[in-house]
CSV table of C-alpha atoms (C1' of nucleotides) in Angstrom, one decimal:
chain,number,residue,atom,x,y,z
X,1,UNK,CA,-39.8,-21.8,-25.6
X,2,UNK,CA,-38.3,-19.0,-24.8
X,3,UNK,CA,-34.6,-19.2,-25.3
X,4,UNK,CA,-31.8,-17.2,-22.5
X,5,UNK,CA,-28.0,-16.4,-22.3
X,6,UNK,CA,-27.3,-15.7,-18.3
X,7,UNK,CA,-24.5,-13.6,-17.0
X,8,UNK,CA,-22.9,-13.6,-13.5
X,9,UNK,CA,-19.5,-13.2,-12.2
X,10,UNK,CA,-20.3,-15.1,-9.2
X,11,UNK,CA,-20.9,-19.2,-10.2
X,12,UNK,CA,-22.4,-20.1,-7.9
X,13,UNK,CA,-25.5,-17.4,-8.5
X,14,UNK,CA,-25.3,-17.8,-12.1
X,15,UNK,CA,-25.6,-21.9,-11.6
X,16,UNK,CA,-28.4,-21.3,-9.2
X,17,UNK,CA,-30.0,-18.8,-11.3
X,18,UNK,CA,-29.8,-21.2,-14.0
X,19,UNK,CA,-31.3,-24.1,-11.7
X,20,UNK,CA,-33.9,-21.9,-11.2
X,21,UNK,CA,-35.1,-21.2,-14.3
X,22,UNK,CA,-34.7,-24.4,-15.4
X,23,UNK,CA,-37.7,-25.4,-13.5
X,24,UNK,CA,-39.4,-23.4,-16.0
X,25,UNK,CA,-40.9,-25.5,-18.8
X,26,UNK,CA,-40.9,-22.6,-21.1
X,27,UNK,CA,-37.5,-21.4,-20.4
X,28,UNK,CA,-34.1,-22.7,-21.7
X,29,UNK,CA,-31.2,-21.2,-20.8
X,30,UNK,CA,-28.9,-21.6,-23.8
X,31,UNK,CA,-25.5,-20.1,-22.6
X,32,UNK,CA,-23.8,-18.9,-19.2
X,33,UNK,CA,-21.2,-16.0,-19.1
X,34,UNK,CA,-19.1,-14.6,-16.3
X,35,UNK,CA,-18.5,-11.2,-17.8
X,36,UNK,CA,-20.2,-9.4,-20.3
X,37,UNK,CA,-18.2,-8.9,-23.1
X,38,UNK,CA,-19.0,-13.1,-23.0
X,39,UNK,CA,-22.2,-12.8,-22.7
X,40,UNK,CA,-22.7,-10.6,-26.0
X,41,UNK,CA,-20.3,-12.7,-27.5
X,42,UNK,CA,-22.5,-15.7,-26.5
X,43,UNK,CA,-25.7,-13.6,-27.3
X,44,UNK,CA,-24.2,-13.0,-30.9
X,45,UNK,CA,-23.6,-16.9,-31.7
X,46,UNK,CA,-26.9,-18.0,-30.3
X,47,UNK,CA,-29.2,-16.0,-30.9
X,48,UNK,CA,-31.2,-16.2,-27.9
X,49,UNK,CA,-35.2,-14.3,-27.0
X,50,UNK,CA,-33.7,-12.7,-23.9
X,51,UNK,CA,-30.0,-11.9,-22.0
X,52,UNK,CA,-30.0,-11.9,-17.8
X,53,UNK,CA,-26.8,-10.1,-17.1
X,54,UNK,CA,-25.9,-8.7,-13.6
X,55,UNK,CA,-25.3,-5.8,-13.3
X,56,UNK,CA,-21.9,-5.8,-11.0
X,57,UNK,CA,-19.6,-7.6,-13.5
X,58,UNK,CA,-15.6,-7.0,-13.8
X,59,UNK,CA,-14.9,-5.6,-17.4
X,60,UNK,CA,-17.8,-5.0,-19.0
X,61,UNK,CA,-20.7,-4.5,-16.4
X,62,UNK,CA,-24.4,-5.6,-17.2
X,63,UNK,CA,-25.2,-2.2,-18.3
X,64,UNK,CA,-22.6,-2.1,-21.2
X,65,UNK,CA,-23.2,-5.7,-22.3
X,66,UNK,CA,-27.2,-4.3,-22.5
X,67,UNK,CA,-26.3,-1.2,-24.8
X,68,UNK,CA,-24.5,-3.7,-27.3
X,69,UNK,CA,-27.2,-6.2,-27.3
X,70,UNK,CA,-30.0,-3.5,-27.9
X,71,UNK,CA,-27.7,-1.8,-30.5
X,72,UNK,CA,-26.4,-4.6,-32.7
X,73,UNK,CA,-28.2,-8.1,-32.6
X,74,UNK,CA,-31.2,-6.3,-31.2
X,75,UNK,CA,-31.5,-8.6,-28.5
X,76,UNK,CA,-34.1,-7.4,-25.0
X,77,UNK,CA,-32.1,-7.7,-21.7
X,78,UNK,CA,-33.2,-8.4,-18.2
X,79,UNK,CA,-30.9,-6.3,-15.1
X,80,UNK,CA,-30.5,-8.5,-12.3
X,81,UNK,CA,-28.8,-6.4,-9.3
X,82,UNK,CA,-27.8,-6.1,-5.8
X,83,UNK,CA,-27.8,-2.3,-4.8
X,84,UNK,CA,-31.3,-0.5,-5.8
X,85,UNK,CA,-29.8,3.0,-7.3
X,86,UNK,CA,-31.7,5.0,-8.9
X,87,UNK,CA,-29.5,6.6,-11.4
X,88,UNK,CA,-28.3,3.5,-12.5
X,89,UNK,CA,-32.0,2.5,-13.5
X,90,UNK,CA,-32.7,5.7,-15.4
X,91,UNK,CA,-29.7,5.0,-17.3
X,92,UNK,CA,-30.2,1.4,-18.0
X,93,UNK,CA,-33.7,2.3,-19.6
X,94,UNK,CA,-32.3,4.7,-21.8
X,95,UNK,CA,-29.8,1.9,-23.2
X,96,UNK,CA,-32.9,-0.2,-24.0
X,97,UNK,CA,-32.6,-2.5,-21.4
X,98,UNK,CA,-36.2,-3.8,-20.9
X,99,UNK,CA,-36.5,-5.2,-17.2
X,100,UNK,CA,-34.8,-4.0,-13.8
X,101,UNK,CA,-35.0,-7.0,-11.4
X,102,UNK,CA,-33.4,-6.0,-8.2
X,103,UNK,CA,-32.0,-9.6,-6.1
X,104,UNK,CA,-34.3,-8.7,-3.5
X,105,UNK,CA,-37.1,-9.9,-5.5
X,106,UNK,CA,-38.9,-13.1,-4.4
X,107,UNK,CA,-37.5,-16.0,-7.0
X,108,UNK,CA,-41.3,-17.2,-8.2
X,109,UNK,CA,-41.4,-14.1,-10.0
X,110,UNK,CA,-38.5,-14.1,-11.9
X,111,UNK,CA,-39.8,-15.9,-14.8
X,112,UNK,CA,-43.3,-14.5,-14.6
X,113,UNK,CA,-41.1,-11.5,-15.5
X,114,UNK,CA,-39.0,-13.2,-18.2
X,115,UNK,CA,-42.3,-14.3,-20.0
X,116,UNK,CA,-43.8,-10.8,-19.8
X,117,UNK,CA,-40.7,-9.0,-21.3
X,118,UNK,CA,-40.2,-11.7,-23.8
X,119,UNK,CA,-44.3,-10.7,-24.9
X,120,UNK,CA,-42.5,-7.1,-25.4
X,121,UNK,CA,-43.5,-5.6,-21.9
X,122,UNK,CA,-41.3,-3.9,-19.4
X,123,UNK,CA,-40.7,-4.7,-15.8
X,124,UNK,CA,-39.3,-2.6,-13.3
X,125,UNK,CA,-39.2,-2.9,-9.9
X,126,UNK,CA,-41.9,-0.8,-7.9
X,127,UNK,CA,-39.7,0.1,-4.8
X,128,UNK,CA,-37.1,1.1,-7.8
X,129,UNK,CA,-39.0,3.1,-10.0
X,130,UNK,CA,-40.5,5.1,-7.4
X,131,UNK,CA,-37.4,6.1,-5.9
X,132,UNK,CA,-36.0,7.0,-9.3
X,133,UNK,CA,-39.2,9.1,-9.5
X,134,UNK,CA,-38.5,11.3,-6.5
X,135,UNK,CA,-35.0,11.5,-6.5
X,136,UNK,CA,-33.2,14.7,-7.2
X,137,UNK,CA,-31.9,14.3,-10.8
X,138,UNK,CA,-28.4,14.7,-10.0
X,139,UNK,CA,-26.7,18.3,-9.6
X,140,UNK,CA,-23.0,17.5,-10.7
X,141,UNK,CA,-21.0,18.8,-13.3
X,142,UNK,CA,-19.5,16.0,-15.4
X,143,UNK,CA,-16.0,16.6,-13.9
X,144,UNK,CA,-17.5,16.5,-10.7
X,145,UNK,CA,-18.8,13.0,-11.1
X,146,UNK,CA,-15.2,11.9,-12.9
X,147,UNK,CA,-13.3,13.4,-9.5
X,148,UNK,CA,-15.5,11.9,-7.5
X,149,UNK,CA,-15.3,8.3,-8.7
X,150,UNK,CA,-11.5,8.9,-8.0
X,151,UNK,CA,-12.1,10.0,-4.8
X,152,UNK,CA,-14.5,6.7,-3.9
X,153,UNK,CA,-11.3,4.7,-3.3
X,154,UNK,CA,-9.7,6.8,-0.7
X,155,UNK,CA,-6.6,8.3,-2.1
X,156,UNK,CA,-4.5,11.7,-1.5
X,157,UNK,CA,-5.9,15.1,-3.6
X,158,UNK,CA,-2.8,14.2,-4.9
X,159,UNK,CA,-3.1,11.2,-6.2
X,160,UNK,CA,-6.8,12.3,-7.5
X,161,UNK,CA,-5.0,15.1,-9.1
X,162,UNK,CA,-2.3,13.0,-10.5
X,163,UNK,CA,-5.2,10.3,-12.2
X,164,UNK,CA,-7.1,13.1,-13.6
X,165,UNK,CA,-3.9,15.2,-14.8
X,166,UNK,CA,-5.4,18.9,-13.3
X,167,UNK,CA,-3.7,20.9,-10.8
X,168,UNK,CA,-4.8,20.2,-6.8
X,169,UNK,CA,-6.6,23.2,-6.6
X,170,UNK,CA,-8.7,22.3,-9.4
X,171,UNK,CA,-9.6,18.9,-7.6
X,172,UNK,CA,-10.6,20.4,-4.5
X,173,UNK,CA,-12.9,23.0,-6.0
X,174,UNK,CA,-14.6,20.3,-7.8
X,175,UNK,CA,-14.5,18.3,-4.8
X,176,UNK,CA,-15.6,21.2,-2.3
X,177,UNK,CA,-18.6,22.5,-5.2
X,178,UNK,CA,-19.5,18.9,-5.1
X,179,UNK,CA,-19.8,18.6,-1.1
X,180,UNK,CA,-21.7,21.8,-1.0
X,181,UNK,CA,-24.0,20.6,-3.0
X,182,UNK,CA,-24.9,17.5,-1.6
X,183,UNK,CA,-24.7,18.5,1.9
X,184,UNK,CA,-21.9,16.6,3.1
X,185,UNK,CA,-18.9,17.5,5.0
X,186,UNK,CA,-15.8,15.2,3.3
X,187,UNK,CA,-14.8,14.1,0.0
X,188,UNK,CA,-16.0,10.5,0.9
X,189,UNK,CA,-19.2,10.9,2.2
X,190,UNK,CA,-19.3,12.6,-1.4
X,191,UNK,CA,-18.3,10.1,-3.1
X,192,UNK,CA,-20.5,7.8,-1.7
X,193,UNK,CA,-23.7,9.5,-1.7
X,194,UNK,CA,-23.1,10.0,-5.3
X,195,UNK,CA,-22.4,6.1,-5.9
X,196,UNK,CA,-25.9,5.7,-3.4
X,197,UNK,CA,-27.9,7.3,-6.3
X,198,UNK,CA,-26.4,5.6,-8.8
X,199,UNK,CA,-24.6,8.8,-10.4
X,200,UNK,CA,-21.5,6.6,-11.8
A,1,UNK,CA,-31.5,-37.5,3.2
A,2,UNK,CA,-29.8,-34.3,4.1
A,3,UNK,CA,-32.4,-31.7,5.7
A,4,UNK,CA,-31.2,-27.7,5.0
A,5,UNK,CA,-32.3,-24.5,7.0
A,6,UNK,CA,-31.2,-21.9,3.7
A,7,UNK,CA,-30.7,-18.3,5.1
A,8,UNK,CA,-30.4,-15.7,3.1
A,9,UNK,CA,-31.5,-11.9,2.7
A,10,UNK,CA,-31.8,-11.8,-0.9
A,11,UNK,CA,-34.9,-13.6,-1.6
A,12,UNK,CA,-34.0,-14.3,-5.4
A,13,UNK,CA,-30.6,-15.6,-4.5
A,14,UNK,CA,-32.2,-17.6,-1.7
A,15,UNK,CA,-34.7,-19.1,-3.8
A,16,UNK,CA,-32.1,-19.7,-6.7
A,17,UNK,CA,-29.8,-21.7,-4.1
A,18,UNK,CA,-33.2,-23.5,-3.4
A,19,UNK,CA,-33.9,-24.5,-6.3
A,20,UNK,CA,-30.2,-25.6,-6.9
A,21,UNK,CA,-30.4,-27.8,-4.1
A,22,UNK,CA,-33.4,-29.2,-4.6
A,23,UNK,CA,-32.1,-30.7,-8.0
A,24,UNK,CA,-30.2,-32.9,-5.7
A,25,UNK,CA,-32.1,-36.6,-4.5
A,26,UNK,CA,-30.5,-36.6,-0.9
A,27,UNK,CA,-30.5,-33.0,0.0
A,28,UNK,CA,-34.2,-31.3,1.5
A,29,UNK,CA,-34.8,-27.6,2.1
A,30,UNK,CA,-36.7,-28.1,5.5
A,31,UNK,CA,-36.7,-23.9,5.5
A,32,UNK,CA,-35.9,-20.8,4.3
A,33,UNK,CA,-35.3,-17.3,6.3
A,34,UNK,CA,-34.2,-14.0,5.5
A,35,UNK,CA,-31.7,-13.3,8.7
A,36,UNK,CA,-30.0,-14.9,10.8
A,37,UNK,CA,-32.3,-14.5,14.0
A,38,UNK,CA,-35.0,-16.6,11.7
A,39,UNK,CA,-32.4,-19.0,10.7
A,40,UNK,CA,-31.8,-20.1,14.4
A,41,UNK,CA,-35.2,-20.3,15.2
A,42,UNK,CA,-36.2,-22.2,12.4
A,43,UNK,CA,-33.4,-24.7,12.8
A,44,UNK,CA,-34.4,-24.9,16.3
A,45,UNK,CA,-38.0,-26.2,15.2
A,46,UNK,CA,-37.3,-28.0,12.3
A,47,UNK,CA,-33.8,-29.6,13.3
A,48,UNK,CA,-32.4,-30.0,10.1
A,49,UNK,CA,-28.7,-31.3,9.7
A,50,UNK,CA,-27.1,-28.7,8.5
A,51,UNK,CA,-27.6,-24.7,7.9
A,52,UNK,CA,-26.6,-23.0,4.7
A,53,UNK,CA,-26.2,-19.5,5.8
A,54,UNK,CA,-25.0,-16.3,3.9
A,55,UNK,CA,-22.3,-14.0,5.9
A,56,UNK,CA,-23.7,-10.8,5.1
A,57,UNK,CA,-27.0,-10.5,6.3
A,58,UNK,CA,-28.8,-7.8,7.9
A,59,UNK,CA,-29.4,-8.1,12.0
A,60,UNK,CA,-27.9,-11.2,12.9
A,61,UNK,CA,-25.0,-11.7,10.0
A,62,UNK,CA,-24.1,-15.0,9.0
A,63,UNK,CA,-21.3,-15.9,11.5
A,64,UNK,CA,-23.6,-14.8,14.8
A,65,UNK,CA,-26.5,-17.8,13.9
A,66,UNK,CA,-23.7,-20.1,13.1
A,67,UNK,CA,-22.2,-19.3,16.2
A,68,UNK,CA,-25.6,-19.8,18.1
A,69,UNK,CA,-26.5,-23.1,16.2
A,70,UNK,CA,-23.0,-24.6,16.7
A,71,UNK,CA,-23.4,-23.4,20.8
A,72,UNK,CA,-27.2,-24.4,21.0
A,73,UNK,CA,-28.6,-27.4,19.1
A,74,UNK,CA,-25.3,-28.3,18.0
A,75,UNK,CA,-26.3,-27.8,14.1
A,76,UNK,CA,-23.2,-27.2,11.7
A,77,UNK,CA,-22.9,-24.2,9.5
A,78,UNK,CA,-22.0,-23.8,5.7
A,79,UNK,CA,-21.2,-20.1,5.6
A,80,UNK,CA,-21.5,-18.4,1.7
A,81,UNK,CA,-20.0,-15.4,1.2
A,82,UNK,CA,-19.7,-13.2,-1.4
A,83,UNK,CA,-16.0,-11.3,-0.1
A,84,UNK,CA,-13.3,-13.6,0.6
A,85,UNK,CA,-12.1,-11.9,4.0
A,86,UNK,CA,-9.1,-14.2,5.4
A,87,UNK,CA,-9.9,-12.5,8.7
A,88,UNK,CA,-13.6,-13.7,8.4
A,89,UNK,CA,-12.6,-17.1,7.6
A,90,UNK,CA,-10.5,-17.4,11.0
A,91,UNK,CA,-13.1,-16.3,12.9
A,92,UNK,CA,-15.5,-18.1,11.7
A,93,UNK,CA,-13.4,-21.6,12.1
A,94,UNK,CA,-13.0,-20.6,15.7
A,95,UNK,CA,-17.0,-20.1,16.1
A,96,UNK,CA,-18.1,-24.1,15.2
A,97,UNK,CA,-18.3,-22.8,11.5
A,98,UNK,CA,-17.7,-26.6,9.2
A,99,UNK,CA,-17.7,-25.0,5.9
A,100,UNK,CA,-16.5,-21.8,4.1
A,101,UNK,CA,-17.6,-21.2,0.4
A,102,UNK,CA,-17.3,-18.0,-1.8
A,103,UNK,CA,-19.9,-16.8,-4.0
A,104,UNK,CA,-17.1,-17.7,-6.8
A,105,UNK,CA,-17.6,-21.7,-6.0
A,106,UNK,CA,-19.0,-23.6,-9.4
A,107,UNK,CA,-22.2,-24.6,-8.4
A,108,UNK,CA,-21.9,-27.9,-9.3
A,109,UNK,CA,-19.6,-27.9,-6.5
A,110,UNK,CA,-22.2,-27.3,-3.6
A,111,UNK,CA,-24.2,-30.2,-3.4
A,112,UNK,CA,-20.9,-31.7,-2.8
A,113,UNK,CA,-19.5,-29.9,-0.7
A,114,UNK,CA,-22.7,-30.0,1.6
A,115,UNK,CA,-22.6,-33.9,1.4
A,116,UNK,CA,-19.1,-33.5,2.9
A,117,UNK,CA,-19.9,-32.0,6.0
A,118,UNK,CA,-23.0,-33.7,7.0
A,119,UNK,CA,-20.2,-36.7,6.6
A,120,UNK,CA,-18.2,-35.0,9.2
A,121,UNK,CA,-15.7,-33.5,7.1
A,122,UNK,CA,-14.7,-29.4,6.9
A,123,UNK,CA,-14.6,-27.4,3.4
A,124,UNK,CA,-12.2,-24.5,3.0
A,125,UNK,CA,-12.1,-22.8,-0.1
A,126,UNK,CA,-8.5,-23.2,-1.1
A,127,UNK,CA,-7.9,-19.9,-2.5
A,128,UNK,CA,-8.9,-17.9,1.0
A,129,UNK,CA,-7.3,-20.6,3.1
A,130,UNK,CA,-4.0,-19.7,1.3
A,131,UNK,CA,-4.3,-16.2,1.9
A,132,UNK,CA,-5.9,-16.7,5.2
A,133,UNK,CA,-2.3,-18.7,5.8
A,134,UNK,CA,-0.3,-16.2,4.2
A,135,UNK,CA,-1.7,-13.3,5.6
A,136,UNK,CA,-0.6,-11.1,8.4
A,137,UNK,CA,-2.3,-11.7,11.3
A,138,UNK,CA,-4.2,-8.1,12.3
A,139,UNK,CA,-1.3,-5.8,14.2
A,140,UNK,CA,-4.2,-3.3,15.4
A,141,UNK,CA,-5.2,-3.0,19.0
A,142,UNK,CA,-9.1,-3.0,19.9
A,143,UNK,CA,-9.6,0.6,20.1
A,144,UNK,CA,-7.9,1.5,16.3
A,145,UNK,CA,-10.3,-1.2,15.5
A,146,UNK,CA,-13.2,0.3,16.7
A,147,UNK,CA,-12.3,3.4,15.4
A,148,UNK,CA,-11.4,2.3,11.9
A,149,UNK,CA,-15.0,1.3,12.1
A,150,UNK,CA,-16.5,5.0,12.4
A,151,UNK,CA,-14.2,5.9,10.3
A,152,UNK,CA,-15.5,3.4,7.7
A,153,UNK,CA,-18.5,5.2,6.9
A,154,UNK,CA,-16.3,9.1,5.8
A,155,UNK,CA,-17.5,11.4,8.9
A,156,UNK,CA,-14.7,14.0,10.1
A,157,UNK,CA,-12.5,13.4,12.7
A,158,UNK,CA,-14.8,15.5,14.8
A,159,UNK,CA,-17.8,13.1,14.2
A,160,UNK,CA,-15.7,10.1,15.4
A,161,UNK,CA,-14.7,11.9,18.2
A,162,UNK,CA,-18.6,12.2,19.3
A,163,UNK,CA,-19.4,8.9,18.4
A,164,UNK,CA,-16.5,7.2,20.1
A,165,UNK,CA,-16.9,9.8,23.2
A,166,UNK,CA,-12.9,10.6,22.9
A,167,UNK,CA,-10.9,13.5,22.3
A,168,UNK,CA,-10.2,14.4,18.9
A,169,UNK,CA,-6.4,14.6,19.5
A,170,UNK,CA,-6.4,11.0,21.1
A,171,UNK,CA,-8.6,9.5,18.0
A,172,UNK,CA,-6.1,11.4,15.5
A,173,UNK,CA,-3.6,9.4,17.3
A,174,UNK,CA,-5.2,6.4,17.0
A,175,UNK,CA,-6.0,6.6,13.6
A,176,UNK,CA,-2.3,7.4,12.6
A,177,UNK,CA,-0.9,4.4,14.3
A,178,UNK,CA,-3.8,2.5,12.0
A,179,UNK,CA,-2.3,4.2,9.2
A,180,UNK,CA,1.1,3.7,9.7
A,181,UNK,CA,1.4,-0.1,10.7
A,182,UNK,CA,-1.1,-0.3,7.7
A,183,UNK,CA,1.4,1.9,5.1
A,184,UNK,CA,-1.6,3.9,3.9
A,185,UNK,CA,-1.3,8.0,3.7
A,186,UNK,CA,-5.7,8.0,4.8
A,187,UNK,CA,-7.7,6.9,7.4
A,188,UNK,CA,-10.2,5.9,4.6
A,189,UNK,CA,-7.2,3.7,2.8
A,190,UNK,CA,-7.0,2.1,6.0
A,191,UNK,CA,-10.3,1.3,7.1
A,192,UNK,CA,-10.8,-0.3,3.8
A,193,UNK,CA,-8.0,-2.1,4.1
A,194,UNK,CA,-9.1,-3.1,7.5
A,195,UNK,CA,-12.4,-4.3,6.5
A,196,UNK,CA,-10.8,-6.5,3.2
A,197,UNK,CA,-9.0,-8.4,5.4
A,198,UNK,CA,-11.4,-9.1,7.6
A,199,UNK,CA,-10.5,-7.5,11.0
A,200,UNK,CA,-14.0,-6.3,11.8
O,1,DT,C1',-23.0,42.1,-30.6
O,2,DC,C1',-23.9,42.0,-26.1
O,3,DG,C1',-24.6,40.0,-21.7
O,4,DA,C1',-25.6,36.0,-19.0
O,5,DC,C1',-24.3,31.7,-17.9
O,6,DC,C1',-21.6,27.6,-17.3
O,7,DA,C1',-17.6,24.6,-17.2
O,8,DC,C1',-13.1,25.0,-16.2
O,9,DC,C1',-9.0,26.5,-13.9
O,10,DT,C1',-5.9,29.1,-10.4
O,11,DG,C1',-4.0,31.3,-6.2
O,12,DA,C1',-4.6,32.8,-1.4
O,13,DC,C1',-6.4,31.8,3.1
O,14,DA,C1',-8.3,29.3,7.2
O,15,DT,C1',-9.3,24.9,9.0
O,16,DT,C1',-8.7,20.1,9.4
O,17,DT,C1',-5.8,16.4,9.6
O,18,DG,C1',-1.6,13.6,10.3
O,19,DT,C1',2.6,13.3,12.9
O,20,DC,C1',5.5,13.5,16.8
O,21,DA,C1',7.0,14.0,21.6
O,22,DC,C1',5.5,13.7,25.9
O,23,DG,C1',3.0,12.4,30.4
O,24,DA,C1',-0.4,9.7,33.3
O,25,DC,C1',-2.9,5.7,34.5
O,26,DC,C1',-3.8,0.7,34.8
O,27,DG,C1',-3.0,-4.4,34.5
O,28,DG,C1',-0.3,-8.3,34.1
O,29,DG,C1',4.3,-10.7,34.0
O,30,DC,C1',9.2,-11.1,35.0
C,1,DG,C1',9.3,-4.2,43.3
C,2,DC,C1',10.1,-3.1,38.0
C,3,DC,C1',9.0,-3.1,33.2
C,4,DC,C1',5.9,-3.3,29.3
C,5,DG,C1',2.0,-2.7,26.5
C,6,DG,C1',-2.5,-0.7,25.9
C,7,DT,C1',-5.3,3.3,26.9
C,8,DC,C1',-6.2,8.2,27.1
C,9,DG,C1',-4.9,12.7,27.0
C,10,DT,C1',-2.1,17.3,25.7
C,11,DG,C1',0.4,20.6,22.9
C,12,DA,C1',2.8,21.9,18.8
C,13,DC,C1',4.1,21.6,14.1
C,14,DA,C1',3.8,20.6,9.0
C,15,DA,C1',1.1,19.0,5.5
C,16,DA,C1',-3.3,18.1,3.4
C,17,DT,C1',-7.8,19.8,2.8
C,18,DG,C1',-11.9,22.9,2.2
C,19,DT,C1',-13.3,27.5,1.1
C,20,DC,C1',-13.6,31.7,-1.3
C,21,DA,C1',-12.9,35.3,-4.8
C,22,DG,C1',-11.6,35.7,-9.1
C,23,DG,C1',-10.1,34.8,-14.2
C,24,DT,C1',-10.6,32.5,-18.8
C,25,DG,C1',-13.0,30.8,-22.7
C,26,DG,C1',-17.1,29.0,-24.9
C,27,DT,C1',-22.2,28.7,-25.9
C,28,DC,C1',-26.7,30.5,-26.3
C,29,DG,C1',-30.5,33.5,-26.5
C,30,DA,C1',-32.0,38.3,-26.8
DNA sequence: TCGACCACCTGACATTTGTCACGACCGGGC
DNA sequence: GCCCGGTCGTGACAAATGTCAGGTGGTCGA
């Protein structure tokens, strides 16, 4: 039997996730979370073979909740997400998170994949992995990345300057270094190329 | 017994909501699709009672087949949806839609709520028919509209110009009158803001 | 120790953008 | 008829933005 705490934000997912593995003989799901700091907390108490977290969580996101599990109870996780990036993949497998299940997989072979990581495999999604293979390892500067993410929800330079506590020539030379380098002509598209790949 | 066309572009969150459903003794899955166009044609051969459609789907979105269903064989639509957009919800009501359930129902809740409108009945969520109530009803004309859209995706003013075949002094004045009714300093700010509410 | 390099920061400059005032056209109400 | 609101455009101005050359300090390998 192979034992699972599941994390969603969303309970209707998480409840139909849950459904669905239920059908599983082999598979009991022993606790349901809808954030991750839950979820380890959960994971601590019960013990479980195996954490599903999503990825896109409020608070703690999938990927944190994965780093704690691996680190303290040593407990394998499972990344369910929505948006295939592949930055986020590359860092997810160096926080020893041991599957990467994107939502566009087809729902038979969710457990298949449960039961091979729980035999100590890995799964990661084909269409995934190869697109982390050929992407461009990403060409920003740390403070580029950090600017960037402030610029993603559309604010002034000044406001960006005011959140990251550097002068407003400082931003837009990060900001300008960054658009030059990923061939874009605004701040935005910027931003959101960089979210794309998974870079933050 | 309750007979379901389940549409859905995520096949693991399709097949969850499946399998959730199928726990239930009165409620069938009769057939599954990916977009909407499928959906329609599938609930055009298979009649079933009631659709169970996603609102963001690629193609045909959610809101287009239930339109089609309600206007064609007359089959009511359950719309899911994963962002509660008051603006959405409106529409939706006004296109035949019978029920309205976030992604952040328990999914207990479903099989209930489906049983409900085969009975005849509507289902609002309560928390987006509150704001949906409470909220301003969109102040922007067709054409900031439509431009907000372009604008949506970070081009320069320049690019929205082209796309929208305008000049770029008239969609600068567009965009500011977006801006100011919406109290936002950026035409990103305001595009987003736009798009939470619902208005496109 | 030196130079090369990189991350970090700044100021000056040209362009883009937002704002405002204005005019023309069209359709529908009063 | 007249007025009003929506659409489309122009021109001008100030502010925000992007671009560039340059400066500082630290690390690292030769």
């Amino acid at each position: 039997m192979i034992r699972i705490v599941l994390a969603d934000d969303e309970d209707l997912i998480r409840g139909a996730l849950a459904a669905l593995l239920g059908l599983e003989d082999d598979i009991e799901v022993v606790g349901q979370a809808s954030d991750g700091r839950t979820a380890v907390e959960l994971a601590r108490a019960h013990r479980p073979d195996l954490a599903v977290l999503d990825l896109e969580m409020p608070g703690w996101d999938g990927l944190a909740a994965a780093k704690q599990l691996s680190e303290n109870p040593g407990i394998p996780s499972v990344l369910v997400t929505r948006h295939a990036r592949p930055g986020v993949l590359k860092r997810a497998l160096g926080d020893g998170v041991r599957g990467f299940v994107p939502k566009t997989t087809p729902a038979s072979r969710l457990a298949e994949i449960l039961r091979d990581v729980h035999a100590g495999k890995r799964y990661v999604d084909p269409e995934i992995a190869a697109s982390a293979l050929t992407a461009t390892s990403c060409p920003l500067t740390d403070r580029e990345l950090e600017l960037l993410r402030y610029a993603h929800d559309g604010g002034t330079i000044n406001a960006i300057a005011g959140q990251a506590h550097l002068a407003q020539g400082t931003v837009r030379n990060y900001l300008s270094s960054a658009m030059t380098k990923l061939g874009v002509e605004t701040r935005y598209e910027a931003a959101r190329r960089a979210w794309e790949e998974g870079w933050f």
